mmCIF file of C-alpha atoms in Angstrom:
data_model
loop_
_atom_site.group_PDB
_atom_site.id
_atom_site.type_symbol
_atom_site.label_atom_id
_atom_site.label_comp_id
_atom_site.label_asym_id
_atom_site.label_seq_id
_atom_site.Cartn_x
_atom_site.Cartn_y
_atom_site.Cartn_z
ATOM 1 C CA UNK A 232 -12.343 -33.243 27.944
ATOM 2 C CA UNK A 233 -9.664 -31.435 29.405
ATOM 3 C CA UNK A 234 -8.826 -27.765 29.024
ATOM 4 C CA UNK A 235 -7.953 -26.649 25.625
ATOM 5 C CA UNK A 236 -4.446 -25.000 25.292
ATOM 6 C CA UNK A 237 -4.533 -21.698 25.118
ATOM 7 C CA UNK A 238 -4.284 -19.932 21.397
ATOM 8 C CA UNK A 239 -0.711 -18.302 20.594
ATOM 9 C CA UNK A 240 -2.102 -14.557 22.023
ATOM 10 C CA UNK A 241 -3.003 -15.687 24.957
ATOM 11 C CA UNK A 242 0.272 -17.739 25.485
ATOM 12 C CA UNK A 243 2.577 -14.562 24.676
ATOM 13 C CA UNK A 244 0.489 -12.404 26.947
ATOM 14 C CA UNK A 245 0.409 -14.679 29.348
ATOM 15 C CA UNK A 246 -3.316 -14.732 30.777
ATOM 16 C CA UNK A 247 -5.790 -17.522 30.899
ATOM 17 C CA UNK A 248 -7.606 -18.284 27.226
ATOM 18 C CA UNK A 249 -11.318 -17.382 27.714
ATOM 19 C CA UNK A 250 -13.847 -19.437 25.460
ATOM 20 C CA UNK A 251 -14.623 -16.384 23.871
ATOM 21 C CA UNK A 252 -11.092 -15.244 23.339
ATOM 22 C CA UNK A 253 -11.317 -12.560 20.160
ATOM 23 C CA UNK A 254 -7.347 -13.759 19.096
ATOM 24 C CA UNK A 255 -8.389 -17.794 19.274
ATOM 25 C CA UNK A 256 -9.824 -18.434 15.808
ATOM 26 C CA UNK A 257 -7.246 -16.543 13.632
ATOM 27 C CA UNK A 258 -3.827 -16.902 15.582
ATOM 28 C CA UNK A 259 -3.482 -20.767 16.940
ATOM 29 C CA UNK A 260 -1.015 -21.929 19.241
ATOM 30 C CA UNK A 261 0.903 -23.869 16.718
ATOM 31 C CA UNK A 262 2.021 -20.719 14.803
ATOM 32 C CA UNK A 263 2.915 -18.244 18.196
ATOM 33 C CA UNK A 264 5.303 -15.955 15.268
ATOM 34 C CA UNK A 265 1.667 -15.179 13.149
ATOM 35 C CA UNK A 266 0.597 -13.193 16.605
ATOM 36 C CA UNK A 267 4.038 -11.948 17.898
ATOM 37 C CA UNK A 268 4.905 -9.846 15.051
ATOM 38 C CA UNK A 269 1.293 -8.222 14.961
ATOM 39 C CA UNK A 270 1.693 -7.527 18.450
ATOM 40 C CA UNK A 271 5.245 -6.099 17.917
ATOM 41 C CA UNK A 272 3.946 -3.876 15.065
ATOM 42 C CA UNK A 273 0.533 -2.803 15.851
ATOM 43 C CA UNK A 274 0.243 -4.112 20.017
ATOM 44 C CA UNK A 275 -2.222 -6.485 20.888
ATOM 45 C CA UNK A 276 -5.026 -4.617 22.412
ATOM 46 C CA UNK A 277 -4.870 -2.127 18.856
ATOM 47 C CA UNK A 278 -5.623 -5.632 17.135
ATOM 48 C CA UNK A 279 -8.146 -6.535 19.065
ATOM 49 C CA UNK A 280 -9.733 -3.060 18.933
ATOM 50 C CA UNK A 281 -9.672 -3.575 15.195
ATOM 51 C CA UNK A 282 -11.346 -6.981 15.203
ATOM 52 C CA UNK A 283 -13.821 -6.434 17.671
ATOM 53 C CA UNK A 284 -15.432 -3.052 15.130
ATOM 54 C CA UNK A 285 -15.198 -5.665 12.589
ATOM 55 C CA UNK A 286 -18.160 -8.578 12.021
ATOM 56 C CA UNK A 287 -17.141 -11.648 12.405
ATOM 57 C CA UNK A 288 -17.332 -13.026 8.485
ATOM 58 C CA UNK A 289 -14.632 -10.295 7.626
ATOM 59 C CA UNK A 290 -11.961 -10.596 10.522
ATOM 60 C CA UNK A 291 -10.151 -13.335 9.124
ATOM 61 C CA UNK A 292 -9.039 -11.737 6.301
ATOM 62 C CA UNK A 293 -8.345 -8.676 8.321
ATOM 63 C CA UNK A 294 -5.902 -10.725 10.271
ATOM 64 C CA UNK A 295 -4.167 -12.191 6.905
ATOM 65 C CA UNK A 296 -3.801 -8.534 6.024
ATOM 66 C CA UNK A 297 -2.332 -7.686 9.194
ATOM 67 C CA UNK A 298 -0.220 -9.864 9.442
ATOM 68 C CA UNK A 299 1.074 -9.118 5.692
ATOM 69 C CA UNK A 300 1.557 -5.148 7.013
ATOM 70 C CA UNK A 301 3.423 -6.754 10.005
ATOM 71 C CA UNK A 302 5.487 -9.072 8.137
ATOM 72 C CA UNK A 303 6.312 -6.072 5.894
ATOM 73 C CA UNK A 304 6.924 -3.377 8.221
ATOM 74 C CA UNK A 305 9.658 -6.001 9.643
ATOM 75 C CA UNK A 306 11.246 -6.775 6.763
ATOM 76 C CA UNK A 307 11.516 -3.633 5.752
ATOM 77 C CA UNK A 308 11.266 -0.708 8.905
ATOM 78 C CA UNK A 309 11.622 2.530 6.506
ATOM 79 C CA UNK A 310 9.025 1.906 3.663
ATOM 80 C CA UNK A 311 6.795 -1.574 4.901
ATOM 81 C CA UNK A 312 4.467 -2.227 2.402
ATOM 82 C CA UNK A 313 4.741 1.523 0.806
ATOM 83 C CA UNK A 314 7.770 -0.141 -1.013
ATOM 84 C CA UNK A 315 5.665 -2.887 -2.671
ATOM 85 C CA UNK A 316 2.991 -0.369 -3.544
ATOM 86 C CA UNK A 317 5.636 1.983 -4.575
ATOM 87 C CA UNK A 318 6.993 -0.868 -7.102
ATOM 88 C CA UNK A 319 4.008 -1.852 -8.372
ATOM 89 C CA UNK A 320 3.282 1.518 -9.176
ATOM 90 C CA UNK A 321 6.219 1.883 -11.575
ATOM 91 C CA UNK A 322 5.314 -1.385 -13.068
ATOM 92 C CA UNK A 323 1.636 -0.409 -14.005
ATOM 93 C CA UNK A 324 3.523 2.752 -15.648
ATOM 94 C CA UNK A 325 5.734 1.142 -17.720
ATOM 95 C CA UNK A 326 2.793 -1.399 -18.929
ATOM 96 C CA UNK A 327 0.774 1.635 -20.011
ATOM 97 C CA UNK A 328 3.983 3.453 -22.056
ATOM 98 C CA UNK A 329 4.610 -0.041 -23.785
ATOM 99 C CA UNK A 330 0.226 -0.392 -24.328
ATOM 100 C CA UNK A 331 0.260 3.661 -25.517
ATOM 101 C CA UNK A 332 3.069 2.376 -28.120
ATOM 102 C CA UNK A 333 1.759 -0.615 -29.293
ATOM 103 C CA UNK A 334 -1.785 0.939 -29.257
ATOM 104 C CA UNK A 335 -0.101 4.208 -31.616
ATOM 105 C CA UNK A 336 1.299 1.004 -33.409
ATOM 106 C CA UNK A 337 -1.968 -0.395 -34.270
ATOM 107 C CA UNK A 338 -3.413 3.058 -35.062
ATOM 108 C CA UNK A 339 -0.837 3.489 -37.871
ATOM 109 C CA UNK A 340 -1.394 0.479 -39.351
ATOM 110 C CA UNK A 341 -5.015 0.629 -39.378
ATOM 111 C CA UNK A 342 -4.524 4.290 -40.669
ATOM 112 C CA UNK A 343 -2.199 2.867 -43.558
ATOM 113 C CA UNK A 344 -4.636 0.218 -44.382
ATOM 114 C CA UNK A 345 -7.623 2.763 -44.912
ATOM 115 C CA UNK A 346 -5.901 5.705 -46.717
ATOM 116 C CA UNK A 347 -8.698 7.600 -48.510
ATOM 117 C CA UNK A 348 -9.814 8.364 -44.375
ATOM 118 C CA UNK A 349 -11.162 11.935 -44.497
ATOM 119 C CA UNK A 350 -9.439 14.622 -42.095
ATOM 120 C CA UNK A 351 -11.859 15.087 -39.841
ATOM 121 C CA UNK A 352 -12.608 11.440 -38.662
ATOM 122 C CA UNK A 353 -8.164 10.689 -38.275
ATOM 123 C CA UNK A 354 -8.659 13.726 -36.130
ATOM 124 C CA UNK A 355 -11.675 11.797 -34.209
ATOM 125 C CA UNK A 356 -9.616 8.875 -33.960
ATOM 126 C CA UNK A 357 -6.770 10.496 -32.213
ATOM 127 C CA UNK A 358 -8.684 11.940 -29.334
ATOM 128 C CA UNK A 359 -10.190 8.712 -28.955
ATOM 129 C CA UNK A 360 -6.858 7.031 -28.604
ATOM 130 C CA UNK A 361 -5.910 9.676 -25.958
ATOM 131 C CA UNK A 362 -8.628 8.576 -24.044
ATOM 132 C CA UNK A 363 -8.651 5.371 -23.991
ATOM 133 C CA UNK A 364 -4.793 5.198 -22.903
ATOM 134 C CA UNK A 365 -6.252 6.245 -19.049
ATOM 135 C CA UNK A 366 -7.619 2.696 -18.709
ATOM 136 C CA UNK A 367 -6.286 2.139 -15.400
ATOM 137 C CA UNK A 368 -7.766 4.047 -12.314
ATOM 138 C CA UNK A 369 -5.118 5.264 -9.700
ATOM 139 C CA UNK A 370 -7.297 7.523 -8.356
ATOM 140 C CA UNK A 371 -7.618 6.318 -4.415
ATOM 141 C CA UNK A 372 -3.560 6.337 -4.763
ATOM 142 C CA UNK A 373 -2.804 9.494 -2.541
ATOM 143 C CA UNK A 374 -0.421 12.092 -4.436
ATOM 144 C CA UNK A 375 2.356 10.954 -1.433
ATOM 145 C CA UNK A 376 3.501 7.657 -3.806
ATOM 146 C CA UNK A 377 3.818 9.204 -6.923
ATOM 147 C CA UNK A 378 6.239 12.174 -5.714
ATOM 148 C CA UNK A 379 7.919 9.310 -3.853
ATOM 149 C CA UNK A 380 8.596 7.047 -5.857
ATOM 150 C CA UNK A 381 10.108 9.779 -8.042
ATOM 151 C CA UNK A 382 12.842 11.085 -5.503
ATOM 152 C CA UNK A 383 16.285 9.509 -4.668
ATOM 153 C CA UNK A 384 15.199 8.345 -1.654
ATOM 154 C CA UNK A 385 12.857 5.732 -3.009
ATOM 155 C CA UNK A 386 15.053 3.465 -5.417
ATOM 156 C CA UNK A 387 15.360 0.816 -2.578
ATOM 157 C CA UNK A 388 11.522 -0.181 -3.704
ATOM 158 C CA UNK A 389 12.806 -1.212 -6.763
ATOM 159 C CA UNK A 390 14.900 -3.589 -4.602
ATOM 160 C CA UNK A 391 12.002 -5.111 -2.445
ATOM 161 C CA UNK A 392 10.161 -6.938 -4.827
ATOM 162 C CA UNK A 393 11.085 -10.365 -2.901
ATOM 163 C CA UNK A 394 8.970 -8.632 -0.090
ATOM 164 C CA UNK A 395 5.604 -9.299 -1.370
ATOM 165 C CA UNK A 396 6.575 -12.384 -4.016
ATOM 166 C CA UNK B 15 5.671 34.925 27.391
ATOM 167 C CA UNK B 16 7.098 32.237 26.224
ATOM 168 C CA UNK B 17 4.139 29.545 25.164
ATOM 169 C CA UNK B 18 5.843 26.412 23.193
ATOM 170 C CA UNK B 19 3.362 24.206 20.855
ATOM 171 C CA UNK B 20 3.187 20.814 21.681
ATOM 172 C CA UNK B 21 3.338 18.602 18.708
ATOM 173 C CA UNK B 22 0.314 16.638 17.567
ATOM 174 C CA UNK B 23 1.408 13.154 19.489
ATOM 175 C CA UNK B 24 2.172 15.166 23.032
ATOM 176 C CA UNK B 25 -1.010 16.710 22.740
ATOM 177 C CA UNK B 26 -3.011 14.233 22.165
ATOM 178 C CA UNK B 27 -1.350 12.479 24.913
ATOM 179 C CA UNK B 28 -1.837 15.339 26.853
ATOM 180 C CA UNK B 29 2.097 15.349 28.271
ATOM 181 C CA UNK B 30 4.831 17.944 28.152
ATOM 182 C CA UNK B 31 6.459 18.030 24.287
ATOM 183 C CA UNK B 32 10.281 18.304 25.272
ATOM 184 C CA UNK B 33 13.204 19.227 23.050
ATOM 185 C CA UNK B 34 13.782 16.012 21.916
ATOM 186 C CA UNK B 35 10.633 14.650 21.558
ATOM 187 C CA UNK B 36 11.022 11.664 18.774
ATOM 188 C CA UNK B 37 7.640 12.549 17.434
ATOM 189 C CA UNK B 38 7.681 15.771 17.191
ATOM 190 C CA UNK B 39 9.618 16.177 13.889
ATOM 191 C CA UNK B 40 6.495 14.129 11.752
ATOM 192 C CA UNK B 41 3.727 14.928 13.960
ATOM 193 C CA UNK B 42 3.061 18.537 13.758
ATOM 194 C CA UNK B 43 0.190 20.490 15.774
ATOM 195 C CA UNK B 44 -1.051 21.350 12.464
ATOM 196 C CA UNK B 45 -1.608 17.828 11.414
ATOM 197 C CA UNK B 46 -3.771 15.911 14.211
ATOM 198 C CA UNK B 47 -5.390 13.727 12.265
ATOM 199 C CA UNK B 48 -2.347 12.224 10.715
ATOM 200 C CA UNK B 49 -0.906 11.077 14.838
ATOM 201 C CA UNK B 50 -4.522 10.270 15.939
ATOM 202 C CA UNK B 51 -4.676 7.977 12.522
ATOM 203 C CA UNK B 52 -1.073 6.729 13.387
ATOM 204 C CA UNK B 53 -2.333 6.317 16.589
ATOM 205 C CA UNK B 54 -5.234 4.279 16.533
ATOM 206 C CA UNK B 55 -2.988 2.036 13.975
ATOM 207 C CA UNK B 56 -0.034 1.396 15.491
ATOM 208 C CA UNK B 57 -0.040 3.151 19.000
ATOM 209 C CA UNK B 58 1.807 6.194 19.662
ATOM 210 C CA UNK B 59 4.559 3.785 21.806
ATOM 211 C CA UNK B 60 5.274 1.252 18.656
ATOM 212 C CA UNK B 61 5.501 4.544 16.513
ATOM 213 C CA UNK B 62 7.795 5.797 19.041
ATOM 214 C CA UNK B 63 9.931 2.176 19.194
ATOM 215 C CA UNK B 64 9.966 1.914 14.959
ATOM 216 C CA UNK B 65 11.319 5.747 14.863
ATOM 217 C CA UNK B 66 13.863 5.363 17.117
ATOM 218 C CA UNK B 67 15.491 2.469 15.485
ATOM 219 C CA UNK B 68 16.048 3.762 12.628
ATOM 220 C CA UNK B 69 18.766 6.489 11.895
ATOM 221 C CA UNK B 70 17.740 10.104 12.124
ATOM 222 C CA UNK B 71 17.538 11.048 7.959
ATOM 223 C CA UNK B 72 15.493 8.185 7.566
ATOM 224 C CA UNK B 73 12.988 8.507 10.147
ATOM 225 C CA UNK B 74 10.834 11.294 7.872
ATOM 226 C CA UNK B 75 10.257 8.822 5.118
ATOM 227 C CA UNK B 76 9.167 6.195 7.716
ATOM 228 C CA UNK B 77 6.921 8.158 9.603
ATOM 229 C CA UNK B 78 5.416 9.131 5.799
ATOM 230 C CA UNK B 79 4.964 5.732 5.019
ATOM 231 C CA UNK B 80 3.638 4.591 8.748
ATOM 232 C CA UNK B 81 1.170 7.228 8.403
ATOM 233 C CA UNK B 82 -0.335 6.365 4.645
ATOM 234 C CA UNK B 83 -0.291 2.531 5.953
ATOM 235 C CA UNK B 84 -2.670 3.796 8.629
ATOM 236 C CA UNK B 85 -4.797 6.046 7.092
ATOM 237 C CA UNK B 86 -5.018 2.867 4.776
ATOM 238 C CA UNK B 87 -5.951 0.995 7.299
ATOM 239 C CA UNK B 88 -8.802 3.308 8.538
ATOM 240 C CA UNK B 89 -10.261 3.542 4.780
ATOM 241 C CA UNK B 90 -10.191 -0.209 4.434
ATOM 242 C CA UNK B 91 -10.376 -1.827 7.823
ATOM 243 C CA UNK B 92 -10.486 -5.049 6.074
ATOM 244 C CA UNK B 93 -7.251 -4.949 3.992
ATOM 245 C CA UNK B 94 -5.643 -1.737 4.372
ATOM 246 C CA UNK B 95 -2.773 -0.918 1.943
ATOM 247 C CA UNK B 96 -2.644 -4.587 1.193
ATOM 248 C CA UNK B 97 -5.975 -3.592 -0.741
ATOM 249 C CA UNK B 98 -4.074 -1.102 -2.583
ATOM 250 C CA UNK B 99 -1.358 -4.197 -2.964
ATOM 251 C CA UNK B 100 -4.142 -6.464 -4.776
ATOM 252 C CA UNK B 101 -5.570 -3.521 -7.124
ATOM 253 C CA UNK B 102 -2.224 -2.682 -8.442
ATOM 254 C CA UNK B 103 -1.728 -6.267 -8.842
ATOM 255 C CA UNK B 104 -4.972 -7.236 -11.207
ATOM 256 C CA UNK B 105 -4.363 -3.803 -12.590
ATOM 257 C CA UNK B 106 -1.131 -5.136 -13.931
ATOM 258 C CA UNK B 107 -2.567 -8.694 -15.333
ATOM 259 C CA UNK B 108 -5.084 -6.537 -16.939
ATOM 260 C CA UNK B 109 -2.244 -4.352 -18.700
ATOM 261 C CA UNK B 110 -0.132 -7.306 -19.418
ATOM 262 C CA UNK B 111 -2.648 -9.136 -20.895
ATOM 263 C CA UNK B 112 -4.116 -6.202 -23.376
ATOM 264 C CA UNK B 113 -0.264 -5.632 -24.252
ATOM 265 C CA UNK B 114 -0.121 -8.987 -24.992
ATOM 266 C CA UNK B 115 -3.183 -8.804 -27.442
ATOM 267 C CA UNK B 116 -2.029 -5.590 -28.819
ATOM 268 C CA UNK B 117 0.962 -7.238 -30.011
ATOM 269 C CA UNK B 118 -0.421 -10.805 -31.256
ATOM 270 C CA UNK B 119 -2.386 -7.655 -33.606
ATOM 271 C CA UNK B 120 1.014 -5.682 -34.601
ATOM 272 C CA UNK B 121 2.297 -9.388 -35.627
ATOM 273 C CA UNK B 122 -0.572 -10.822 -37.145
ATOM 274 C CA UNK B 123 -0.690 -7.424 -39.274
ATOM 275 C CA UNK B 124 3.257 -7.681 -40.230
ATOM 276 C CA UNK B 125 2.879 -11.046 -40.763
ATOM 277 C CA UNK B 126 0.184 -10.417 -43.969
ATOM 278 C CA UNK B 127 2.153 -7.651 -45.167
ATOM 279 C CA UNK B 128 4.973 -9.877 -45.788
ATOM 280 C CA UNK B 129 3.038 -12.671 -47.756
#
Protein backbone atom coordinates (compact mmCIF):
# COMPACT_ATOMS: atom_id res chain seq x y z
CA UNK A 1 0.00 0.00 0.00
CA UNK A 2 1.27 3.18 -0.95
CA UNK A 3 1.13 6.43 0.98
CA UNK A 4 -2.24 7.77 1.64
CA UNK A 5 -2.86 11.36 0.27
CA UNK A 6 -2.72 13.72 2.59
CA UNK A 7 -6.26 15.11 4.18
CA UNK A 8 -7.36 18.72 2.83
CA UNK A 9 -5.42 20.55 6.13
CA UNK A 10 -2.51 19.16 5.56
CA UNK A 11 -2.60 19.90 1.73
CA UNK A 12 -3.40 23.78 2.33
CA UNK A 13 -0.69 23.98 4.93
CA UNK A 14 1.48 22.31 3.08
CA UNK A 15 3.37 19.76 5.51
CA UNK A 16 3.54 16.04 5.39
CA UNK A 17 0.08 14.17 6.77
CA UNK A 18 1.13 12.32 9.98
CA UNK A 19 -0.96 9.05 10.78
CA UNK A 20 -2.15 10.73 13.65
CA UNK A 21 -3.02 13.96 11.95
CA UNK A 22 -5.88 15.71 14.42
CA UNK A 23 -7.55 17.51 10.92
CA UNK A 24 -7.62 13.85 8.92
CA UNK A 25 -10.92 12.34 10.08
CA UNK A 26 -13.22 15.43 9.83
CA UNK A 27 -11.77 17.53 6.82
CA UNK A 28 -10.84 14.96 3.75
CA UNK A 29 -8.99 15.83 0.82
CA UNK A 30 -11.91 15.66 -1.47
CA UNK A 31 -13.65 18.69 0.15
CA UNK A 32 -10.19 21.18 0.63
CA UNK A 33 -13.17 24.43 0.91
CA UNK A 34 -14.72 22.48 4.40
CA UNK A 35 -10.99 23.28 5.96
CA UNK A 36 -10.04 26.56 4.11
CA UNK A 37 -12.76 28.63 5.35
CA UNK A 38 -12.23 27.36 9.07
CA UNK A 39 -8.77 28.21 8.69
CA UNK A 40 -9.62 31.66 7.18
CA UNK A 41 -12.06 32.36 10.06
CA UNK A 42 -10.75 30.84 13.12
CA UNK A 43 -6.72 29.76 11.79
CA UNK A 44 -5.76 26.36 11.84
CA UNK A 45 -3.72 25.85 14.88
CA UNK A 46 -7.02 27.72 17.00
CA UNK A 47 -8.95 24.60 15.46
CA UNK A 48 -6.80 22.26 16.37
CA UNK A 49 -6.40 23.73 19.87
CA UNK A 50 -10.15 23.32 20.07
CA UNK A 51 -10.25 19.69 18.99
CA UNK A 52 -7.44 18.45 20.75
CA UNK A 53 -9.42 19.79 24.60
CA UNK A 54 -12.21 17.98 23.07
CA UNK A 55 -12.66 13.82 23.33
CA UNK A 56 -12.70 12.27 20.47
CA UNK A 57 -16.67 11.05 20.30
CA UNK A 58 -17.61 14.88 20.33
CA UNK A 59 -15.13 16.53 17.74
CA UNK A 60 -17.00 15.72 14.81
CA UNK A 61 -19.78 17.60 15.53
CA UNK A 62 -17.59 20.35 16.77
CA UNK A 63 -16.17 20.55 13.32
CA UNK A 64 -19.85 20.59 11.61
CA UNK A 65 -20.43 23.50 13.95
CA UNK A 66 -17.41 25.18 12.96
CA UNK A 67 -17.64 25.03 9.92
CA UNK A 68 -21.44 26.38 10.09
CA UNK A 69 -19.82 29.64 12.20
CA UNK A 70 -17.26 29.79 9.30
CA UNK A 71 -19.59 29.46 6.54
CA UNK A 72 -21.63 32.18 8.32
CA UNK A 73 -19.16 34.61 9.33
CA UNK A 74 -18.35 34.58 5.36
CA UNK A 75 -21.47 35.03 4.15
CA UNK A 76 -22.21 37.50 6.23
CA UNK A 77 -18.79 39.54 7.89
CA UNK A 78 -20.90 42.11 10.19
CA UNK A 79 -23.43 39.83 12.09
CA UNK A 80 -22.25 35.78 11.16
CA UNK A 81 -24.48 33.67 12.80
CA UNK A 82 -25.74 36.58 15.38
CA UNK A 83 -28.08 37.38 12.36
CA UNK A 84 -29.70 33.91 12.29
CA UNK A 85 -29.98 33.92 16.06
CA UNK A 86 -31.12 37.42 15.89
CA UNK A 87 -34.06 36.21 13.39
CA UNK A 88 -35.02 33.43 15.09
CA UNK A 89 -35.40 35.39 18.01
CA UNK A 90 -38.12 37.61 16.51
CA UNK A 91 -39.78 34.57 15.20
CA UNK A 92 -40.14 32.77 18.66
CA UNK A 93 -41.71 36.34 19.69
CA UNK A 94 -44.19 36.62 17.34
CA UNK A 95 -45.24 32.73 17.94
CA UNK A 96 -45.77 33.56 21.61
CA UNK A 97 -48.03 37.04 20.84
CA UNK A 98 -50.14 34.87 18.31
CA UNK A 99 -50.15 31.62 21.33
CA UNK A 100 -50.95 34.59 24.22
CA UNK A 101 -54.00 35.51 21.74
CA UNK A 102 -55.27 32.41 20.85
CA UNK A 103 -54.63 31.14 24.45
CA UNK A 104 -56.87 34.63 25.81
CA UNK A 105 -59.12 33.20 22.93
CA UNK A 106 -59.68 29.94 24.48
CA UNK A 107 -59.95 31.47 27.97
CA UNK A 108 -63.02 33.48 26.85
CA UNK A 109 -64.69 30.87 25.46
CA UNK A 110 -64.23 28.52 28.18
CA UNK A 111 -65.23 31.51 30.49
CA UNK A 112 -68.51 31.99 28.31
CA UNK A 113 -69.26 28.38 28.42
CA UNK A 114 -69.16 28.20 32.37
CA UNK A 115 -70.89 31.50 33.40
CA UNK A 116 -72.12 30.95 36.98
CA UNK A 117 -67.82 30.83 37.64
CA UNK A 118 -67.44 32.53 41.04
CA UNK A 119 -65.04 35.72 41.23
CA UNK A 120 -62.45 34.45 42.93
CA UNK A 121 -61.54 31.30 40.83
CA UNK A 122 -61.80 33.77 37.05
CA UNK A 123 -59.33 35.70 39.12
CA UNK A 124 -57.23 32.28 39.69
CA UNK A 125 -57.52 31.54 36.20
CA UNK A 126 -56.01 34.70 34.96
CA UNK A 127 -52.79 34.51 36.86
CA UNK A 128 -52.52 31.13 35.71
CA UNK A 129 -52.76 32.17 32.12
CA UNK A 130 -50.02 34.80 32.80
CA UNK A 131 -47.89 32.18 33.71
CA UNK A 132 -48.13 29.82 31.56
CA UNK A 133 -47.57 32.34 28.49
CA UNK A 134 -43.48 32.18 29.64
CA UNK A 135 -43.30 28.66 28.18
CA UNK A 136 -40.26 29.22 26.32
CA UNK A 137 -36.84 29.67 28.19
CA UNK A 138 -34.49 32.42 26.68
CA UNK A 139 -32.67 32.62 29.56
CA UNK A 140 -28.85 31.59 28.36
CA UNK A 141 -29.71 34.36 25.50
CA UNK A 142 -27.32 37.23 26.73
CA UNK A 143 -29.26 40.72 27.06
CA UNK A 144 -26.76 41.83 23.81
CA UNK A 145 -29.56 40.14 21.14
CA UNK A 146 -32.53 41.43 22.44
CA UNK A 147 -31.37 45.28 22.50
CA UNK A 148 -30.02 44.36 19.07
CA UNK A 149 -32.30 43.12 17.37
CA UNK A 150 -34.39 46.11 18.47
CA UNK A 151 -32.12 48.98 16.97
CA UNK A 152 -31.88 50.18 13.29
CA UNK A 153 -28.88 48.64 12.82
CA UNK A 154 -30.16 45.11 12.96
CA UNK A 155 -33.03 44.89 10.23
CA UNK A 156 -30.51 43.22 7.77
CA UNK A 157 -31.22 39.85 10.05
CA UNK A 158 -34.51 39.91 8.91
CA UNK A 159 -32.87 39.63 5.46
CA UNK A 160 -30.50 36.59 6.18
CA UNK A 161 -32.79 33.95 6.66
CA UNK A 162 -31.33 32.11 3.38
CA UNK A 163 -28.12 31.99 5.63
CA UNK A 164 -29.01 29.19 7.81
CA UNK A 165 -32.04 27.54 5.45
CA UNK B 1 3.52 62.21 33.00
CA UNK B 2 1.93 61.19 30.35
CA UNK B 3 1.01 57.18 30.84
CA UNK B 4 -1.45 56.01 27.81
CA UNK B 5 -3.64 52.66 28.48
CA UNK B 6 -3.12 50.07 26.20
CA UNK B 7 -6.28 48.49 25.07
CA UNK B 8 -7.20 44.97 26.11
CA UNK B 9 -5.77 43.20 22.67
CA UNK B 10 -2.19 45.26 22.91
CA UNK B 11 -1.92 44.23 26.29
CA UNK B 12 -2.46 41.04 26.16
CA UNK B 13 -0.13 40.93 23.34
CA UNK B 14 2.12 42.74 25.32
CA UNK B 15 3.01 45.45 22.26
CA UNK B 16 2.78 49.21 22.05
CA UNK B 17 -1.23 50.30 21.55
CA UNK B 18 -0.73 53.12 18.81
CA UNK B 19 -3.21 55.74 17.68
CA UNK B 20 -4.71 53.75 15.27
CA UNK B 21 -4.78 50.61 16.69
CA UNK B 22 -7.86 48.63 14.83
CA UNK B 23 -8.66 46.95 18.08
CA UNK B 24 -8.61 49.34 20.26
CA UNK B 25 -12.08 50.89 19.66
CA UNK B 26 -13.98 47.22 20.87
CA UNK B 27 -11.37 45.97 23.06
CA UNK B 28 -11.14 48.16 26.01
CA UNK B 29 -8.60 47.68 29.07
CA UNK B 30 -11.63 47.40 31.07
CA UNK B 31 -12.92 44.42 29.27
CA UNK B 32 -10.06 41.60 29.10
CA UNK B 33 -11.98 38.86 29.10
CA UNK B 34 -14.04 39.80 26.14
CA UNK B 35 -10.26 40.01 23.67
CA UNK B 36 -8.78 36.99 25.57
CA UNK B 37 -12.35 35.13 24.67
CA UNK B 38 -12.08 36.69 21.09
CA UNK B 39 -8.80 35.59 21.22
CA UNK B 40 -8.67 32.12 21.95
CA UNK B 41 -11.69 31.95 19.22
CA UNK B 42 -10.64 33.52 16.42
CA UNK B 43 -7.01 34.87 17.05
CA UNK B 44 -6.31 38.37 17.66
CA UNK B 45 -4.77 38.52 13.71
CA UNK B 46 -8.21 37.09 11.99
CA UNK B 47 -10.05 39.61 14.38
CA UNK B 48 -7.73 42.14 13.17
CA UNK B 49 -8.19 40.94 9.16
CA UNK B 50 -12.40 40.69 9.63
CA UNK B 51 -12.31 44.42 11.25
CA UNK B 52 -10.45 45.91 8.80
CA UNK B 53 -12.54 44.86 5.94
CA UNK B 54 -15.32 46.14 6.86
CA UNK B 55 -16.13 49.97 6.85
CA UNK B 56 -15.44 51.93 9.99
CA UNK B 57 -19.43 52.40 11.43
CA UNK B 58 -19.83 48.90 11.04
CA UNK B 59 -16.93 47.49 12.65
CA UNK B 60 -18.63 48.02 16.45
CA UNK B 61 -21.51 45.76 15.63
CA UNK B 62 -19.05 43.15 14.24
CA UNK B 63 -16.71 43.10 16.88
CA UNK B 64 -20.18 42.71 19.23
CA UNK B 65 -21.21 39.90 17.39
CA UNK B 66 -17.47 38.23 16.99
CA UNK B 67 -17.24 38.48 20.60
CA UNK B 68 -20.84 36.75 21.70
CA UNK B 69 -19.91 34.00 18.88
CA UNK B 70 -16.85 33.36 21.02
CA UNK B 71 -17.88 33.53 24.32
CA UNK B 72 -20.43 31.01 22.70
CA UNK B 73 -18.00 29.05 21.72
CA UNK B 74 -16.19 28.83 25.14
CA UNK B 75 -19.69 27.94 26.94
CA UNK B 76 -20.39 25.23 24.42
CA UNK B 77 -17.18 23.98 22.93
CA UNK B 78 -19.19 21.51 21.11
CA UNK B 79 -21.65 23.74 19.17
CA UNK B 80 -21.18 27.20 20.12
CA UNK B 81 -23.87 29.70 18.98
CA UNK B 82 -24.98 27.09 16.53
CA UNK B 83 -26.36 25.52 19.92
CA UNK B 84 -28.19 28.60 20.51
CA UNK B 85 -29.21 28.17 16.53
CA UNK B 86 -30.85 24.58 17.30
CA UNK B 87 -32.71 25.72 20.68
CA UNK B 88 -34.36 28.58 19.04
CA UNK B 89 -35.16 26.28 16.33
CA UNK B 90 -37.17 23.32 18.39
CA UNK B 91 -38.29 26.23 20.48
CA UNK B 92 -40.15 27.42 17.46
CA UNK B 93 -41.69 23.81 16.33
CA UNK B 94 -42.74 23.65 19.85
CA UNK B 95 -44.64 27.15 19.55
CA UNK B 96 -45.90 26.40 16.15
CA UNK B 97 -47.21 23.32 16.97
CA UNK B 98 -49.19 24.43 20.40
CA UNK B 99 -50.50 27.45 18.14
CA UNK B 100 -51.56 25.07 15.89
CA UNK B 101 -53.57 23.08 18.61
CA UNK B 102 -54.78 26.19 20.16
CA UNK B 103 -56.49 26.99 17.08
CA UNK B 104 -57.88 23.42 15.87
CA UNK B 105 -59.65 24.34 19.79
CA UNK B 106 -60.89 28.08 18.82
CA UNK B 107 -62.41 26.22 15.56
CA UNK B 108 -63.67 23.19 16.90
CA UNK B 109 -65.44 25.56 19.61
CA UNK B 110 -66.92 28.03 16.74
CA UNK B 111 -67.71 25.30 14.83
CA UNK B 112 -70.47 23.87 17.71
CA UNK B 113 -71.65 27.21 18.34
CA UNK B 114 -72.83 27.48 14.90
CA UNK B 115 -74.79 24.08 14.73
Amino acid sequence: MGGSSPCASCKLLRRRCAKDCIFAPYFPSDDPHKFAIVHKVFGASNVSKMLQELPVHQRADAVSSLVYEANARVRDPVYGCVGAISFLQNQVSQLEMQLAVAQAEILCIQMQQEPNLPTHQIDQVDKSFLLSTNNFDNNNIPQYLSFASSSNVIQDPLKRESLWT
Amino acid sequence: MSHSTRCAACKSLRRRCTKDCVLAPYFPPTNPQRFACVHKIFGASNITKMLEQLPLHLRAVAADCMSFEASSRVEDPVYGSVGIISQLQEQIIEAQSELVKTKSEIAFHNAQQQL
